[in-house]
XYZ file of C-alpha atoms in Angstrom:
673
model
C 236.129 27.850 98.629
C 237.360 26.695 102.044
C 235.905 27.886 105.327
C 238.907 30.056 106.091
C 238.330 31.995 102.888
C 234.638 32.402 103.598
C 235.430 33.920 107.015
C 237.720 36.621 105.650
C 236.510 40.217 105.768
C 237.985 43.277 104.058
C 239.677 45.592 106.532
C 241.395 48.071 104.209
C 241.567 49.018 100.574
C 243.899 46.833 98.530
C 245.712 47.816 95.362
C 246.776 45.459 92.610
C 250.336 46.336 93.589
C 249.666 44.935 97.071
C 248.154 41.818 95.540
C 251.173 41.359 93.269
C 253.568 41.826 96.160
C 251.861 38.927 97.920
C 252.933 36.736 94.985
C 256.476 38.082 95.181
C 256.752 37.440 98.898
C 255.339 33.926 98.733
C 257.606 33.044 95.807
C 260.821 34.228 97.417
C 259.918 32.721 100.809
C 259.038 29.307 99.358
C 262.174 29.102 97.240
C 264.306 30.194 100.170
C 262.780 27.588 102.506
C 263.267 24.854 99.899
C 266.753 26.160 99.067
C 265.760 25.368 95.499
C 263.662 26.898 92.758
C 263.178 29.902 90.489
C 262.023 33.113 92.177
C 262.860 35.518 89.345
C 259.989 34.817 86.935
C 257.198 34.823 89.567
C 258.481 38.116 90.933
C 258.818 39.603 87.458
C 255.398 38.497 86.188
C 253.479 39.106 89.420
C 251.950 42.345 88.107
C 250.800 40.760 84.839
C 249.323 37.740 86.619
C 247.523 39.960 89.104
C 245.840 42.002 86.366
C 244.886 38.874 84.442
C 243.339 37.164 87.435
C 241.821 40.180 89.186
C 240.126 41.625 86.110
C 239.667 38.999 83.440
C 240.063 35.297 84.057
C 237.019 33.127 84.723
C 237.900 30.189 86.970
C 236.229 28.711 90.017
C 238.570 27.054 92.544
C 235.571 25.280 94.103
C 234.871 23.598 90.733
C 238.287 23.453 89.057
C 237.070 21.265 86.174
C 234.115 23.440 85.164
C 234.046 22.872 81.359
C 233.682 26.517 80.293
C 236.402 27.890 82.544
C 239.253 29.873 81.086
C 242.456 27.867 80.812
C 245.677 29.172 82.325
C 248.933 27.597 81.168
C 252.253 28.440 82.797
C 254.470 27.524 79.868
C 257.512 28.865 81.713
C 256.963 26.074 84.208
C 260.167 26.664 86.144
C 258.341 29.655 87.636
C 255.886 27.264 89.285
C 255.739 29.307 92.479
C 253.730 31.869 90.532
C 251.006 29.272 90.014
C 251.178 27.855 93.525
C 251.033 31.326 95.054
C 247.996 32.126 92.915
C 246.292 28.912 93.970
C 246.852 29.605 97.656
C 245.673 33.184 97.311
C 242.576 32.150 95.333
C 241.669 29.504 97.883
C 242.058 26.156 96.156
C 241.182 23.528 98.754
C 244.347 21.523 98.175
C 246.728 24.498 98.391
C 246.927 25.724 101.999
C 249.966 27.711 103.086
C 251.578 24.511 104.365
C 251.924 23.277 100.782
C 253.909 26.387 99.856
C 256.098 25.763 102.876
C 256.771 22.256 101.493
C 257.706 23.502 98.014
C 259.699 20.913 96.051
C 259.581 18.375 98.889
C 258.649 14.726 98.590
C 254.904 14.208 98.779
C 253.963 17.867 98.446
C 251.551 19.168 95.826
C 254.021 21.938 95.046
C 256.328 20.049 92.710
C 259.284 21.751 91.069
C 257.279 22.240 87.878
C 253.486 22.254 87.492
C 252.202 18.709 87.061
C 248.764 17.917 85.694
C 246.746 15.903 88.191
C 249.161 16.599 91.019
C 247.258 19.647 92.241
C 243.854 21.095 91.397
C 243.649 23.688 88.653
C 246.851 22.755 86.824
C 245.715 22.416 83.232
C 248.843 20.775 81.827
C 252.276 19.613 82.863
C 254.922 22.148 81.922
C 258.617 22.552 82.474
C 260.145 21.375 79.191
C 260.197 24.808 77.599
C 257.840 25.426 74.701
C 255.519 22.547 75.598
C 253.046 24.767 77.405
C 252.454 27.210 74.584
C 252.205 24.359 72.068
C 249.752 22.439 74.255
C 247.718 25.619 74.696
C 247.292 25.785 70.918
C 245.480 22.450 71.131
C 243.324 23.736 73.983
C 242.384 26.850 72.035
C 241.601 24.762 68.966
C 239.444 22.388 71.025
C 237.542 25.378 72.414
C 236.720 26.607 68.911
C 235.777 23.100 67.725
C 233.551 22.450 70.731
C 231.908 25.864 70.306
C 231.209 25.063 66.645
C 229.384 21.916 67.741
C 227.557 23.130 70.829
C 227.280 26.910 70.517
C 228.667 29.939 72.321
C 226.138 29.625 75.149
C 227.989 26.534 76.339
C 231.516 27.084 75.030
C 233.049 30.550 75.168
C 236.342 30.818 76.992
C 239.943 31.921 76.576
C 243.262 30.123 76.907
C 245.885 32.303 78.597
C 249.585 31.457 78.533
C 252.614 32.887 80.289
C 255.712 32.076 78.252
C 259.318 33.088 78.685
C 262.283 33.708 76.421
C 263.189 30.035 76.648
C 259.742 28.916 75.465
C 260.046 31.136 72.405
C 263.566 29.966 71.575
C 262.579 26.301 71.530
C 261.830 25.063 68.021
C 258.395 23.777 68.978
C 257.292 27.367 69.538
C 257.616 28.068 65.824
C 255.458 25.079 64.946
C 252.869 26.144 67.511
C 252.595 29.835 66.672
C 252.516 29.096 62.938
C 249.622 26.654 63.342
C 247.715 28.959 65.712
C 248.123 31.944 63.433
C 247.028 29.971 60.387
C 243.901 28.699 62.140
C 243.100 32.150 63.603
C 242.694 30.855 67.142
C 241.413 34.128 68.516
C 240.762 32.802 72.023
C 244.474 32.232 72.601
C 246.344 35.003 74.439
C 250.048 34.637 75.228
C 251.940 36.847 77.671
C 255.635 36.891 76.856
C 257.800 37.538 79.913
C 260.204 39.741 77.985
C 262.934 40.139 80.581
C 265.926 39.521 78.276
C 267.489 37.110 80.779
C 268.266 33.408 80.510
C 270.300 31.066 82.704
C 273.604 31.968 81.082
C 272.985 35.698 81.278
C 271.443 38.209 78.851
C 269.535 36.625 75.964
C 271.721 38.673 73.621
C 274.354 35.984 74.169
C 272.397 33.636 71.935
C 269.581 35.394 70.073
C 268.797 38.544 68.160
C 265.293 37.437 67.165
C 262.608 40.100 66.814
C 259.905 38.036 68.459
C 257.152 40.569 67.820
C 257.930 40.495 64.097
C 257.971 36.697 64.144
C 254.521 36.497 65.692
C 253.175 39.141 63.323
C 254.534 37.158 60.374
C 252.629 34.123 61.676
C 249.372 36.090 61.681
C 249.144 37.061 65.340
C 247.837 40.242 66.907
C 250.875 41.690 68.712
C 251.189 44.342 71.421
C 254.103 45.466 73.597
C 253.640 46.883 77.101
C 255.509 47.663 80.284
C 254.744 44.535 82.279
C 254.776 46.503 85.519
C 252.238 49.095 84.323
C 248.993 47.470 85.412
C 246.764 49.795 83.406
C 248.742 49.152 80.237
C 248.528 45.420 80.815
C 244.780 45.614 81.389
C 244.228 47.632 78.214
C 246.306 45.156 76.225
C 244.229 42.215 77.464
C 241.019 44.016 76.523
C 242.350 44.618 73.022
C 243.525 41.019 72.709
C 240.103 39.709 73.663
C 238.578 41.681 70.803
C 241.020 40.466 68.160
C 240.047 37.964 65.485
C 243.526 36.429 65.723
C 245.621 34.842 68.464
C 247.384 37.487 70.521
C 250.866 38.035 71.864
C 251.332 40.596 74.610
C 255.047 41.250 74.999
C 255.457 42.285 78.624
C 258.717 44.079 79.273
C 259.613 43.023 82.806
C 262.442 42.941 85.312
C 263.325 39.439 86.453
C 263.258 39.316 90.248
C 261.278 42.574 90.342
C 261.501 44.088 93.827
C 264.879 42.645 94.780
C 267.035 45.783 95.130
C 270.412 44.199 94.415
C 269.623 41.122 92.312
C 266.598 42.300 90.317
C 267.308 42.206 86.587
C 270.077 39.635 87.022
C 270.295 36.014 85.935
C 271.190 35.313 89.573
C 267.462 35.430 90.428
C 266.528 32.946 87.712
C 267.183 29.625 89.395
C 268.436 30.144 92.924
C 267.150 31.481 96.256
C 267.683 35.173 96.843
C 269.301 34.597 100.227
C 268.167 35.905 103.590
C 269.866 39.277 103.259
C 268.354 40.028 99.847
C 264.921 38.846 100.991
C 265.081 41.231 103.941
C 266.082 44.035 101.596
C 263.290 43.097 99.168
C 260.685 43.213 101.925
C 261.812 46.727 102.793
C 261.995 47.732 99.122
C 258.414 46.690 98.310
C 256.971 47.665 101.671
C 256.116 44.098 102.693
C 256.301 44.207 106.475
C 254.927 40.729 107.106
C 256.685 37.588 108.269
C 257.535 34.759 105.870
C 254.407 33.044 104.510
C 252.150 35.635 106.133
C 249.562 37.369 103.928
C 247.411 40.026 105.627
C 243.691 39.396 105.728
C 242.682 42.316 103.511
C 244.999 41.204 100.680
C 243.863 37.612 101.006
C 240.247 38.773 100.919
C 240.881 40.678 97.686
C 242.221 37.516 96.081
C 239.359 35.368 97.364
C 236.860 37.792 95.817
C 238.222 36.710 92.429
C 237.223 33.146 93.243
C 233.722 34.304 94.206
C 233.392 36.072 90.849
C 234.372 32.855 89.096
C 231.906 30.854 91.144
C 229.100 33.212 90.115
C 230.091 32.905 86.454
C 230.134 29.137 86.726
C 226.655 29.021 88.270
C 225.277 31.252 85.536
C 226.790 28.926 82.957
C 225.251 25.905 84.677
C 221.837 27.540 84.334
C 222.429 27.934 80.592
C 223.527 24.313 80.371
C 220.420 23.112 82.220
C 218.196 24.985 79.756
C 220.128 23.983 76.647
C 218.679 21.429 74.197
C 222.290 20.288 73.659
C 222.899 19.477 77.301
C 223.003 15.695 76.921
C 225.248 15.800 73.845
C 227.582 18.306 75.484
C 227.897 16.385 78.740
C 228.509 13.158 76.846
C 231.269 14.764 74.794
C 232.978 16.264 77.834
C 232.795 12.930 79.681
C 234.594 11.331 76.731
C 232.670 8.070 76.959
C 232.558 6.261 73.645
C 229.181 4.787 72.687
C 228.700 1.026 72.595
C 228.259 1.430 68.857
C 232.048 1.687 68.477
C 232.753 -1.757 69.928
C 229.810 -3.193 68.032
C 231.089 -1.742 64.769
C 234.595 -3.080 65.350
C 233.224 -6.506 66.277
C 231.306 -6.657 63.014
C 234.399 -5.390 61.192
C 236.568 -8.194 62.577
C 234.008 -10.860 61.754
C 233.714 -9.609 58.173
C 237.441 -9.586 57.532
C 238.136 -12.916 59.191
C 235.636 -14.408 56.788
C 237.182 -12.581 53.848
C 240.771 -13.291 54.939
C 241.545 -9.718 53.935
C 245.175 -9.059 53.023
C 246.187 -5.401 53.350
C 248.929 -3.302 54.906
C 248.119 -2.555 58.506
C 248.125 1.174 57.685
C 245.283 0.379 55.249
C 243.635 -1.852 57.836
C 243.811 1.104 60.232
C 242.062 3.327 57.695
C 239.358 0.705 57.230
C 238.883 0.302 60.992
C 238.783 4.074 61.390
C 235.991 4.182 58.850
C 233.909 2.029 61.178
C 234.986 3.990 64.278
C 234.369 7.439 62.851
C 230.946 6.407 61.568
C 230.003 5.164 65.044
C 231.105 8.247 67.034
C 231.907 11.884 66.393
C 234.210 12.123 69.434
C 237.239 11.158 67.366
C 239.136 13.933 65.606
C 241.963 13.019 63.277
C 244.939 14.579 61.635
C 248.373 14.075 60.175
C 251.670 15.896 59.940
C 251.310 16.354 56.174
C 251.150 12.613 55.478
C 247.396 12.123 55.305
C 247.406 9.846 52.285
C 250.398 7.867 53.511
C 249.215 7.478 57.101
C 245.632 6.964 55.824
C 244.141 8.886 58.745
C 241.173 10.522 57.015
C 237.931 8.664 56.400
C 234.770 9.286 54.425
C 232.721 12.241 55.609
C 235.431 13.913 57.697
C 235.339 17.639 56.963
C 238.557 19.569 57.434
C 239.233 22.189 60.092
C 240.062 25.531 58.476
C 240.544 29.140 59.590
C 237.164 30.433 60.827
C 235.585 27.018 60.185
C 235.972 24.656 63.119
C 233.023 22.338 62.578
C 235.033 19.564 60.933
C 236.899 16.583 62.363
C 240.195 16.524 60.481
C 243.209 18.718 61.229
C 246.030 19.355 58.781
C 248.877 19.876 61.237
C 251.450 20.551 58.541
C 255.017 19.303 58.796
C 255.016 19.844 62.537
C 255.316 16.473 64.281
C 256.244 17.955 67.650
C 253.588 20.639 67.383
C 250.984 18.049 66.367
C 251.713 15.856 69.373
C 251.564 18.811 71.770
C 248.356 20.115 70.210
C 246.778 16.675 70.583
C 247.720 16.766 74.263
C 245.925 20.093 74.499
C 242.827 18.748 72.744
C 242.699 15.744 75.074
C 243.268 17.887 78.178
C 240.590 20.357 77.148
C 238.018 17.613 76.760
C 235.258 16.924 74.290
C 237.302 14.910 71.789
C 239.540 11.879 71.352
C 242.455 13.034 69.172
C 244.541 10.853 66.892
C 247.276 11.954 64.518
C 249.660 10.350 62.092
C 253.239 10.456 60.911
C 255.962 7.952 60.039
C 257.307 5.930 62.964
C 260.800 7.280 62.313
C 259.548 10.783 63.104
C 258.562 9.766 66.602
C 261.974 11.319 67.250
C 260.534 14.720 66.385
C 257.375 14.222 68.446
C 259.103 12.596 71.393
C 258.952 15.470 73.896
C 255.186 15.812 73.672
C 254.645 12.047 73.498
C 256.463 11.709 76.801
C 254.121 14.272 78.342
C 251.102 12.385 76.936
C 252.265 9.418 78.984
C 253.240 11.456 82.050
C 249.810 13.122 82.130
C 247.905 9.927 81.281
C 246.062 11.383 78.306
C 244.094 9.417 75.726
C 246.088 10.521 72.695
C 246.465 8.052 69.836
C 249.556 8.190 67.644
C 249.164 6.529 64.238
C 252.707 5.756 63.127
C 253.067 4.040 59.784
C 255.992 2.873 57.642
C 257.167 0.967 60.665
C 260.325 -0.853 59.546
C 262.705 -1.631 56.693
C 259.486 -2.733 55.022
C 258.951 0.829 53.843
C 261.643 0.102 51.296
C 263.239 2.565 48.921
C 263.136 5.682 51.109
C 266.111 4.185 52.883
C 267.641 4.295 56.363
C 266.718 7.916 57.091
C 263.076 6.838 57.071
C 263.436 3.275 58.344
C 262.897 3.107 62.111
C 265.235 0.740 63.933
C 265.568 1.956 67.524
C 262.168 3.614 67.802
C 260.177 0.683 69.135
C 262.674 0.284 71.984
C 262.470 3.995 72.766
C 258.685 3.962 72.858
C 258.477 0.732 74.851
C 260.848 2.209 77.420
C 258.368 5.022 78.083
C 256.180 4.396 81.156
C 252.388 4.474 80.789
C 252.451 4.194 76.991
C 250.882 1.320 75.079
C 252.808 0.462 71.929
C 250.731 -1.652 69.535
C 252.292 -3.393 66.524
C 249.509 -5.452 64.948
C 250.190 -8.353 62.601
C 247.111 -8.183 60.388
C 243.765 -6.504 59.845
C 242.150 -8.293 62.795
C 244.800 -7.286 65.286
C 244.709 -3.744 63.890
C 241.007 -3.432 64.661
C 241.553 -4.941 68.097
C 244.379 -2.528 68.857
C 242.265 0.439 67.790
C 239.548 -0.670 70.187
C 242.049 -0.990 73.019
C 243.546 2.433 72.299
C 240.118 4.045 72.373
C 239.258 2.369 75.664
C 242.523 3.429 77.320
C 241.294 6.675 78.876
C 244.297 7.110 81.156
C 247.216 6.462 78.839
C 248.251 7.248 75.267
C 248.718 4.629 72.577
C 250.977 4.256 69.571
C 249.721 2.221 66.624
C 252.764 0.996 64.697
C 251.659 0.089 61.184
C 253.161 -1.429 58.057
C 253.488 -0.038 54.574
C 253.552 -3.489 52.964
C 250.559 -5.825 52.641
C 250.184 -8.514 55.307
C 247.989 -11.632 55.203
C 245.143 -12.183 57.643
C 246.654 -14.703 60.056
C 244.117 -15.175 62.834
C 241.760 -17.798 61.406
C 244.164 -19.902 59.441
C 246.633 -20.419 62.292
C 244.496 -20.305 65.411
C 242.874 -23.185 67.227
C 239.874 -20.981 67.923
C 237.343 -19.822 65.330
C 236.335 -16.184 65.199
C 234.897 -14.929 68.451
C 234.096 -11.598 69.999
C 237.126 -11.875 72.288
C 239.756 -9.212 71.740
C 242.830 -11.425 71.892
C 245.203 -8.483 71.552
C 243.926 -7.254 74.925
C 246.240 -9.829 76.529
C 249.239 -8.196 74.865
C 250.380 -11.565 73.478
C 248.685 -14.839 72.671
C 249.399 -18.180 71.029
C 248.582 -17.840 67.357
C 249.804 -21.300 66.389
C 250.135 -24.172 68.848
C 251.557 -27.430 67.444
C 249.802 -30.734 68.064
C 252.906 -32.116 69.754
C 254.733 -30.673 72.753
C 256.420 -27.534 71.505
C 260.168 -27.685 70.958
C 260.615 -23.986 70.283
C 258.555 -20.813 70.629
C 258.697 -18.132 67.949
C 257.633 -14.687 69.192
C 257.021 -11.867 66.732
C 255.189 -8.599 66.210
C 253.644 -6.878 63.223
C 254.895 -7.833 59.783
C 257.282 -10.432 61.215
C 254.481 -12.641 62.557
C 253.979 -13.809 58.972
C 257.664 -14.774 58.893
C 257.333 -16.634 62.198
C 254.378 -18.630 60.873
C 256.272 -19.572 57.701
C 259.291 -20.594 59.789
C 257.127 -22.771 62.054
C 255.671 -24.532 59.040
C 259.161 -25.073 57.597
C 260.430 -26.506 60.884
C 257.515 -28.914 61.058
C 257.490 -30.125 57.447
C 261.241 -30.247 56.838
C 262.606 -31.120 60.270
C 259.710 -32.542 62.268
C 260.156 -29.855 64.913
C 257.065 -28.571 66.731
C 257.140 -24.783 66.860
C 254.602 -22.511 68.523
C 254.016 -18.991 67.234
C 253.207 -16.183 69.653
C 251.930 -12.880 68.332
C 252.844 -10.074 70.727
C 251.123 -6.889 69.571
C 251.611 -5.045 72.880
C 254.408 -5.728 75.364
C 252.869 -3.416 77.940
C 249.545 -5.262 78.116
C 251.339 -8.605 78.250
C 253.334 -7.329 81.241
C 250.019 -6.686 82.996
C 248.795 -10.279 82.665
C 249.164 -12.656 85.578
C 252.187 -14.913 85.818
C 250.253 -18.051 84.910
C 249.016 -16.568 81.650
C 252.458 -15.301 80.676
C 253.988 -18.682 81.460
C 251.365 -20.499 79.392
C 251.963 -18.238 76.389
C 255.756 -18.232 76.504
C 256.162 -21.872 77.440
C 259.333 -23.522 78.682
C 260.905 -24.315 75.306
C 263.713 -22.166 73.857
C 262.458 -18.899 72.373
C 263.284 -16.852 69.309
C 262.126 -13.266 68.793
C 261.619 -11.911 65.278
C 261.253 -8.183 64.695
C 262.651 -5.908 61.983
C 264.042 -3.549 64.603
C 266.756 -3.420 67.249
C 267.063 -6.216 69.801
C 267.026 -3.933 72.844
C 264.333 -5.123 75.258
C 263.690 -8.504 73.680
C 265.874 -10.394 76.173
C 263.075 -9.752 78.672
C 260.996 -12.284 76.728
C 263.512 -14.687 75.196
C 265.780 -15.127 78.223
C 269.512 -15.697 78.349
C 269.365 -18.703 76.037
C 267.060 -17.193 73.416
C 267.860 -15.966 69.932
C 266.911 -12.819 68.047
C 266.323 -12.378 64.330
C 266.160 -8.704 63.435
C 268.229 -5.598 62.840
C 271.723 -4.975 64.170
C 272.240 -1.590 62.496
C 270.547 0.856 60.181
C 268.658 -0.107 57.042
C 269.290 0.579 53.361
C 267.513 1.820 50.259
C 265.972 -0.984 48.215
C 262.635 -2.725 47.625
C 261.306 -4.231 50.841
C 261.640 -7.923 49.854
C 265.281 -7.360 48.963
C 265.902 -5.692 52.313
C 264.411 -8.556 54.309
C 266.641 -10.994 52.454
C 269.686 -8.710 52.758
C 269.284 -8.346 56.507
C 268.455 -12.047 56.883
C 265.014 -11.599 58.396
C 263.462 -14.598 56.672
C 261.729 -17.863 57.516
C 264.947 -19.661 56.587
C 266.966 -17.583 59.055
C 264.436 -18.184 61.817
C 264.412 -21.923 61.152
C 268.211 -21.998 61.188
C 268.267 -20.165 64.516
C 265.783 -22.659 65.921
C 267.840 -25.638 64.790
C 270.915 -24.132 66.387
C 269.065 -23.730 69.685
C 267.543 -27.175 69.972
C 269.859 -29.561 68.140
């Protein structure tokens, strides 16, 4: 707590209504000064937030990352001024009143929507509606899993969510509440801001959903209260905390509560109230103070909440110090993988180089995961109902089930978006490294949460198999074409497409070591030969060659006349084409394997120049061309897909779409002769 907070003294009794009105005033003043923002939700949910924070929540602004703190997620992220007002009132060091006065301005901590890492105490980035509640499901699951491992003395906290009508209309909300209800995540409590207003007007314009019935059907404990009746809200929270199921508290509220002329109207949703209405609101709620002024007694009442949290944190630290599980718990929360993981993967690579193992890279991933999961228990896996296609479960991984959270494998069901968001929540909570699988084509369904993984810099690992037309008979609906380009266009996301079992193990190691960004492992259905030893000038070594993003797999004895660049299953085609060019045409062709564009971008210019060379270049990938001109230049050629796929056996498809060694050789001849 800052020195200003410590100096405050109570001068008069303060009611929760006074405390809530401080939120209302700060919200409307900040939005008005910015001439931008959403005052309606903070004003409408001020009473609920005040009860939650003044009576129940355990957080310590002086130690915002205390592991056993309660988590607060503002899923309705457009109402960010609610969170910023709370943080100022509670005394977070990085949230003085000046930050509220700079709301939505360049360089301020008070961004338009809450952003993880941008200000202390923000547990997750929200704004895209539905993401917050879905991410909170992962947090609540991680809490139960960590408690199962380390005991209630060290792990015993709640995840609280404020969600709006928009969050519950988004499709991801169904995936999230279904999964949470099935798993009986009893430490998850959601407050629904039931104000019946959306941007266009009343929600009746677009929905007649009985949300309470929907949550009940998903196995939730459901209550409905007047969101402005503080005693009713408090009683509902007490009941929710005692439930053995996740809880929804439907809070009937008035959007823009306190505004005498605009309260209850969509006009308060996303626009300033205006000076006249703010003046009228001040008079209506009895707030006689100037803009951004909070009287000392009200501020003191809020800062007492922080002192309560600090005391709870110190008591917990005493339990941690006395716990026999202290070292294991601290190691898990730190998220540092043991050296045994790298050692196991090094031995794995050496073994399979010597064996020249030929398997699909999805199978290679399973085999590498066997070594990883035996070396550490930090990894927790899962799949969106494709476990035995993605090959994401390994020997000895017990399954997570309702009331049994001691395992390491999560059946997410057919919920790709919900799975990705839940993995974000697990990573944000701490204690685990989550990975989860689906088909690459269904990255479309997971995209919203994957983008937030990258935006927040979370170590989430996406195992995406069936990566091309090579999946065969399932046809174009399941054959990804544009997906690699979409993923590669996403900042702060490593996209790995390994060519064989050795690169697969290397890419897994890199993904695990990337603590500040997510990774996508793009894996084949069809078997691929082990290429490293047979076509490399270097024997097996401990060097992780994929860490460079791209490297020369095959360098001809003579000065290269053409460079063939490929990823994944098409590296085999590039090698065959290089051999054909040499034996049939006397043309020296180098082969570059490029498992990760992003890591190659990070290499210095000299390394990139040495790998790419100055000869004409051809890229080979069973996907769309978009992005490849970055590497092949204006004079390069591309052998790959120009449209969607088709339903047929994989070898027939490669021939049909002319992604063959013969086609690559012909393209090379056209370039250099």
